[in-house]
Amino acid sequence: MRLSGKIAIITGAGRGIGLAGARAFVREGARVVLAEIDETLGRKAEAELRSAGGDATFIRTDVSDSASVQALMARTRECYGGLHVLYNNASVFLSSQDGRVTDLEEAVWNKILAINLHSVYLCCRYGIPLMIQSGGGSVINTGSSASVMGVPGCDAYTATKGATVAMTRSMAVEYGPKGVRVNCICPAGIATEMVKASSLDDPNFDAEYFFGRAPLGRLGEPEEVANLAVFLASDESSYLTGAIIRADGGTTVTPIS
Ligand SMILES: NC(=O)c1ccc[n+]([C@@H]2O[C@H](COP(=O)([O-])OP(=O)(O)OC[C@H]3O[C@@H](n4cnc5c(N)ncnc54)[C@H](O)[C@@H]3O)[C@@H](O)[C@H]2O)c1
């Protein structure tokens, strides 16, 4: 029970990496708020975790909306009395709409920035004060391979993921003295709906082939990211802050061949 006594919020916990994180957090004894925009996914995840004996509560949340995020924090306080772990996981990768800056519609740019980046600001803006009141804790942000290398054809997504890494470093400096650690996981090639959709939207992109060329030679599983999230949420990572950790099978260190 590595997260016993911890209260955690996971955004985008209805499927993929967020759901795997919720399963792992509950298994390790955390009480978990599932902050998800999709009512059906959120309810299903809540039912699954509760039927396995876990303590999980779905709160419908749009992380790009200030009122929704403020309500999330207020309800978390009501339900569980505090907050120790804020896992900013929700994002969108709109591969059929995102693109090069010169092709990118302003509305698409604004939408992706709102969901992927403004959300991190909002959740931290309203979540970190609750964490400080609760005695400190751990913020886990989510970057991407696009945070650390050039990924063409998705400049809005890339902008949000680069900025998330930059914010991680600044917030680590700002909130370390207050007992809040801030780290960032940069996944790539994890077998989720997001990766499946990017292959379907772009017939030239074959995810299995692309990630198969990485040193570990395969797509990753959401549980492999969840294991890292448990470590960052737990006191085992008590001396880590400002760390940008890749969970990508070596994709971003693979030489071009
Ligand atoms: N899968 C990968 O290989 C990969 C690679 C790089 C980065 N990432 C990052 O990992 C995180 C999780 O990705 P995934 O592959 O599990 O994605 P996913 O699309 O499978 O799941 C994302 C979840 O976020 C939810 N969501 C979307 N918009 C929301 C909003 N406004 N408010 C609340 N919830 C919202 C969705 O409903 C969904 O349940 C994302 O930040 C993503 O950018 C994933």
Coordinates of C-alpha atoms and ligand atoms in Angstrom, one line a residue:
M1 CA 0.0 0.0 0.0
R2 CA 2.4 2.6 -1.2
L3 CA -0.2 5.4 -1.4
S4 CA -2.1 4.6 1.8
G5 CA -3.6 7.8 3.2
K6 CA -3.2 9.8 0.1
I7 CA -6.0 11.7 -1.7
A8 CA -5.4 12.0 -5.4
I9 CA -7.0 13.7 -8.4
I10 CA -6.4 12.2 -11.8
T11 CA -7.6 14.2 -14.8
G12 CA -8.7 12.3 -17.9
A13 CA -9.1 9.1 -15.8
G14 CA -11.8 7.6 -17.9
R15 CA -9.5 5.6 -20.2
G16 CA -6.0 5.0 -21.4
I17 CA -3.1 6.2 -19.2
G18 CA -5.3 8.0 -16.7
L19 CA -7.5 4.9 -16.1
A20 CA -4.4 2.7 -15.7
G21 CA -3.1 5.3 -13.2
A22 CA -6.4 5.3 -11.3
R23 CA -6.4 1.5 -11.1
A24 CA -2.8 1.5 -9.8
F25 CA -3.4 4.4 -7.3
V26 CA -6.5 2.6 -5.8
R27 CA -4.6 -0.7 -5.6
E28 CA -1.9 1.1 -3.6
G29 CA -4.5 2.5 -1.1
A30 CA -5.1 6.0 -2.4
R31 CA -8.6 7.6 -2.4
V32 CA -8.9 8.8 -6.0
V33 CA -11.0 11.4 -7.7
L34 CA -11.6 10.6 -11.4
A35 CA -11.8 14.0 -13.1
E36 CA -13.1 13.2 -16.6
I37 CA -15.2 15.1 -19.2
D38 CA -16.9 12.0 -20.6
E39 CA -19.7 11.0 -18.3
T40 CA -20.0 7.4 -19.6
L41 CA -16.3 6.7 -19.3
G42 CA -16.1 8.3 -15.8
R43 CA -19.1 6.4 -14.4
K44 CA -17.8 3.1 -15.9
A45 CA -14.3 3.7 -14.3
E46 CA -15.9 4.6 -10.9
A47 CA -18.0 1.5 -11.0
E48 CA -15.1 -0.8 -11.9
L49 CA -12.8 0.6 -9.2
R50 CA -15.5 0.5 -6.5
S51 CA -16.5 -3.1 -7.4
A52 CA -12.9 -4.0 -6.9
G53 CA -13.1 -2.5 -3.4
G54 CA -11.4 0.7 -4.2
D55 CA -12.3 4.2 -3.0
A56 CA -12.9 6.2 -6.2
T57 CA -15.3 9.1 -7.0
F58 CA -16.1 10.4 -10.5
I59 CA -16.5 14.1 -10.7
R60 CA -17.4 15.3 -14.2
T61 CA -14.9 17.9 -15.1
D62 CA -13.8 19.9 -18.1
V63 CA -10.2 20.7 -17.3
S64 CA -10.2 23.6 -19.7
D65 CA -13.0 25.4 -17.9
S66 CA -12.3 27.5 -14.8
A67 CA -15.7 27.0 -13.1
S68 CA -15.5 23.3 -13.6
V69 CA -12.0 23.0 -12.1
Q70 CA -12.9 25.2 -9.2
A71 CA -16.0 22.9 -8.6
L72 CA -13.7 19.8 -8.8
M73 CA -11.4 21.2 -6.1
A74 CA -14.4 22.2 -3.9
R75 CA -16.0 18.7 -4.2
T76 CA -12.7 16.9 -3.6
R77 CA -12.4 18.8 -0.3
E78 CA -16.0 18.0 0.6
C79 CA -15.6 14.3 -0.3
Y80 CA -12.2 13.6 1.1
G81 CA -11.1 16.6 3.1
G82 CA -7.8 17.5 1.2
L83 CA -5.5 16.8 -1.6
H84 CA -2.0 15.2 -1.8
V85 CA -1.6 14.2 -5.5
L86 CA -2.6 16.1 -8.5
Y87 CA -2.0 14.1 -11.7
N88 CA -2.5 16.4 -14.7
N89 CA -3.1 13.7 -17.4
A90 CA -6.0 14.8 -19.6
S91 CA -5.1 16.1 -23.1
V92 CA -6.2 15.8 -26.7
F93 CA -4.2 15.0 -29.8
L94 CA -6.3 16.2 -32.7
S95 CA -4.2 14.9 -35.4
S96 CA -6.7 15.5 -38.2
Q97 CA -7.0 19.2 -37.2
D98 CA -3.6 20.1 -35.7
G99 CA -0.7 20.8 -38.2
R100 CA 2.0 23.2 -39.2
V101 CA 1.6 26.7 -37.9
T102 CA 1.0 28.1 -41.4
D103 CA -1.9 25.6 -41.9
L104 CA -3.3 25.7 -38.4
E105 CA -6.7 27.3 -37.8
E106 CA -6.8 29.8 -34.9
A107 CA -9.8 28.0 -33.4
V108 CA -8.0 24.7 -33.4
W109 CA -4.9 26.3 -31.8
N110 CA -7.0 27.9 -29.1
K111 CA -8.9 24.7 -28.4
I112 CA -5.8 22.5 -28.0
L113 CA -4.1 25.1 -25.9
A114 CA -7.2 25.3 -23.7
I115 CA -7.5 21.6 -23.1
N116 CA -3.8 20.7 -22.8
L117 CA -2.1 23.8 -21.3
H118 CA -4.7 26.2 -19.8
S119 CA -5.9 23.1 -17.9
V120 CA -2.5 22.6 -16.2
Y121 CA -2.6 26.2 -15.1
L122 CA -6.2 25.9 -13.8
C123 CA -5.7 22.6 -12.0
C124 CA -2.5 23.9 -10.3
R125 CA -4.1 27.4 -9.7
Y126 CA -6.9 25.8 -7.7
G127 CA -5.4 22.5 -6.6
I128 CA -2.0 23.5 -5.2
P129 CA -3.5 25.7 -2.4
L130 CA -5.5 22.7 -1.3
M131 CA -2.3 20.5 -1.4
I132 CA -0.5 23.1 0.7
Q133 CA -3.3 23.1 3.3
S134 CA -3.1 19.3 3.3
G135 CA 0.5 19.4 4.3
G136 CA 2.1 19.2 0.8
G137 CA 2.2 16.6 -1.9
S138 CA 3.1 15.8 -5.5
V139 CA 2.0 17.3 -8.8
I140 CA 2.5 15.0 -11.8
N141 CA 2.3 16.7 -15.2
T142 CA 2.2 15.0 -18.5
G143 CA 4.4 15.9 -21.4
S144 CA 5.2 13.8 -24.5
S145 CA 7.9 13.0 -26.9
A146 CA 6.8 16.3 -28.5
S147 CA 8.1 18.0 -25.3
V148 CA 11.7 16.9 -26.0
M149 CA 12.1 16.4 -29.7
G150 CA 10.8 17.9 -33.0
V151 CA 7.5 16.2 -34.0
P152 CA 6.2 17.6 -37.2
G153 CA 2.5 18.2 -38.1
C154 CA 1.1 18.9 -34.6
D155 CA 2.4 22.3 -33.7
A156 CA -0.4 23.2 -31.2
Y157 CA 0.0 19.9 -29.4
T158 CA 3.8 20.4 -29.4
A159 CA 3.5 23.9 -28.0
T160 CA 1.4 22.7 -25.1
K161 CA 3.7 19.8 -24.2
G162 CA 6.8 21.9 -24.4
A163 CA 5.2 24.5 -22.1
T164 CA 4.1 21.8 -19.7
V165 CA 7.7 20.8 -19.2
A166 CA 8.8 24.4 -18.8
M167 CA 6.1 25.0 -16.2
T168 CA 7.1 21.8 -14.4
R169 CA 10.6 23.2 -13.8
S170 CA 9.3 26.7 -12.7
M171 CA 6.7 25.3 -10.4
A172 CA 9.2 22.9 -8.9
V173 CA 11.3 25.9 -7.9
E174 CA 8.3 27.9 -6.6
Y175 CA 6.5 25.2 -4.6
G176 CA 9.3 23.0 -3.3
P177 CA 9.7 25.2 -0.3
K178 CA 6.0 24.7 0.4
G179 CA 6.3 20.9 0.4
V180 CA 4.9 20.4 -3.1
R181 CA 7.0 18.4 -5.6
V182 CA 6.3 18.9 -9.3
N183 CA 7.5 16.3 -11.8
C184 CA 6.6 15.5 -15.4
I185 CA 6.1 12.2 -17.2
C186 CA 6.8 12.3 -21.0
P187 CA 5.2 9.2 -22.6
A188 CA 5.4 8.1 -26.2
G189 CA 4.1 5.0 -28.0
I190 CA 1.7 3.9 -25.3
A191 CA -1.1 1.7 -26.7
T192 CA -4.2 3.9 -26.1
E193 CA -7.1 5.3 -28.1
M194 CA -5.0 8.4 -28.6
V195 CA -2.3 6.5 -30.4
K196 CA -4.8 4.4 -32.3
A197 CA -6.6 7.5 -33.5
S198 CA -3.4 9.2 -34.7
S199 CA -2.7 6.1 -36.9
L200 CA -6.2 6.1 -38.3
D201 CA -6.2 9.8 -39.0
D202 CA -2.9 9.7 -40.8
P203 CA -2.5 6.6 -43.1
N204 CA 1.2 7.4 -43.5
F205 CA 1.8 7.0 -39.7
D206 CA 2.1 3.4 -38.6
A207 CA 2.5 3.5 -34.8
E208 CA 3.5 -0.1 -34.5
Y209 CA 6.3 0.3 -37.1
F210 CA 7.4 3.7 -35.7
F211 CA 7.6 2.7 -32.1
G212 CA 8.9 -0.8 -33.0
R213 CA 12.1 1.0 -34.2
A214 CA 12.8 2.3 -30.6
P215 CA 15.3 0.4 -28.4
L216 CA 12.6 -1.5 -26.6
G217 CA 11.0 -2.5 -29.9
R218 CA 7.3 -2.3 -29.1
L219 CA 4.4 -0.1 -28.0
G220 CA 4.2 0.5 -24.3
E221 CA 1.2 -0.4 -22.1
P222 CA -0.7 2.2 -20.0
E223 CA 0.2 0.3 -16.9
E224 CA 3.9 0.9 -17.6
V225 CA 3.2 4.7 -17.2
A226 CA 1.0 4.1 -14.2
N227 CA 3.9 2.4 -12.4
L228 CA 6.0 5.5 -12.8
A229 CA 3.0 7.7 -11.7
V230 CA 2.7 5.6 -8.5
F231 CA 6.4 6.2 -7.7
L232 CA 6.1 9.9 -8.3
A233 CA 2.9 10.1 -6.2
S234 CA 4.4 8.1 -3.3
D235 CA 6.9 9.1 -0.7
E236 CA 9.5 6.9 -2.4
S237 CA 10.2 9.9 -4.7
S238 CA 10.5 12.3 -1.8
Y239 CA 13.8 13.8 -3.1
L240 CA 12.6 14.3 -6.7
T241 CA 11.3 17.5 -8.0
G242 CA 11.6 19.3 -11.4
A243 CA 12.3 15.9 -13.0
I244 CA 11.2 15.3 -16.6
I245 CA 11.0 11.5 -17.0
R246 CA 10.5 9.8 -20.3
A247 CA 8.4 6.7 -20.5
D248 CA 8.8 6.0 -24.2
G249 CA 10.7 2.7 -24.7
G250 CA 13.7 4.9 -25.8
T251 CA 11.8 6.5 -28.7
T252 CA 13.3 9.9 -28.1
V253 CA 16.9 8.7 -27.9
T254 CA 16.7 6.6 -31.1
P255 CA 19.1 7.8 -33.8
I256 CA 17.6 8.5 -37.1
S257 CA 18.3 5.7 -39.5
Ligands
LIG1 N1 -0.6 7.4 -25.6 C1 0.6 7.9 -25.8 O1 1.5 7.3 -26.5 C2 1.0 9.3 -25.4 C3 2.1 9.9 -25.9 C4 2.5 11.2 -25.5 C5 1.8 11.8 -24.5 N2 0.7 11.2 -24.0 C6 -0.1 12.0 -23.0 O2 -0.6 11.1 -22.0 C7 -1.8 11.6 -21.5 C8 -2.9 10.5 -21.6 O3 -3.0 10.1 -23.0 P1 -3.8 8.8 -23.4 O4 -3.1 8.2 -24.5 O5 -4.2 8.0 -22.3 O6 -5.1 9.6 -24.1 P2 -6.6 9.1 -24.3 O7 -7.1 10.0 -25.4 O8 -6.7 7.7 -24.4 O9 -7.3 9.6 -22.9 C9 -7.4 11.0 -22.5 C10 -8.6 11.1 -21.5 O10 -8.7 12.5 -21.3 C11 -10.1 12.8 -21.3 N3 -10.3 14.3 -21.6 C12 -10.1 14.9 -22.8 N4 -10.4 16.2 -22.7 C13 -10.8 16.4 -21.4 C14 -11.2 17.6 -20.7 N5 -11.3 18.8 -21.3 N6 -11.4 17.5 -19.4 C15 -11.3 16.3 -18.8 N7 -10.9 15.1 -19.4 C16 -10.7 15.2 -20.7 C17 -10.7 11.9 -22.4 O11 -12.1 11.8 -22.3 C18 -9.9 10.6 -22.1 O12 -10.6 9.9 -21.2 C19 -2.1 12.8 -22.4 O13 -1.7 14.0 -21.7 C20 -1.3 12.6 -23.6 O14 -1.0 13.9 -24.3 C21 0.2 10.0 -24.4

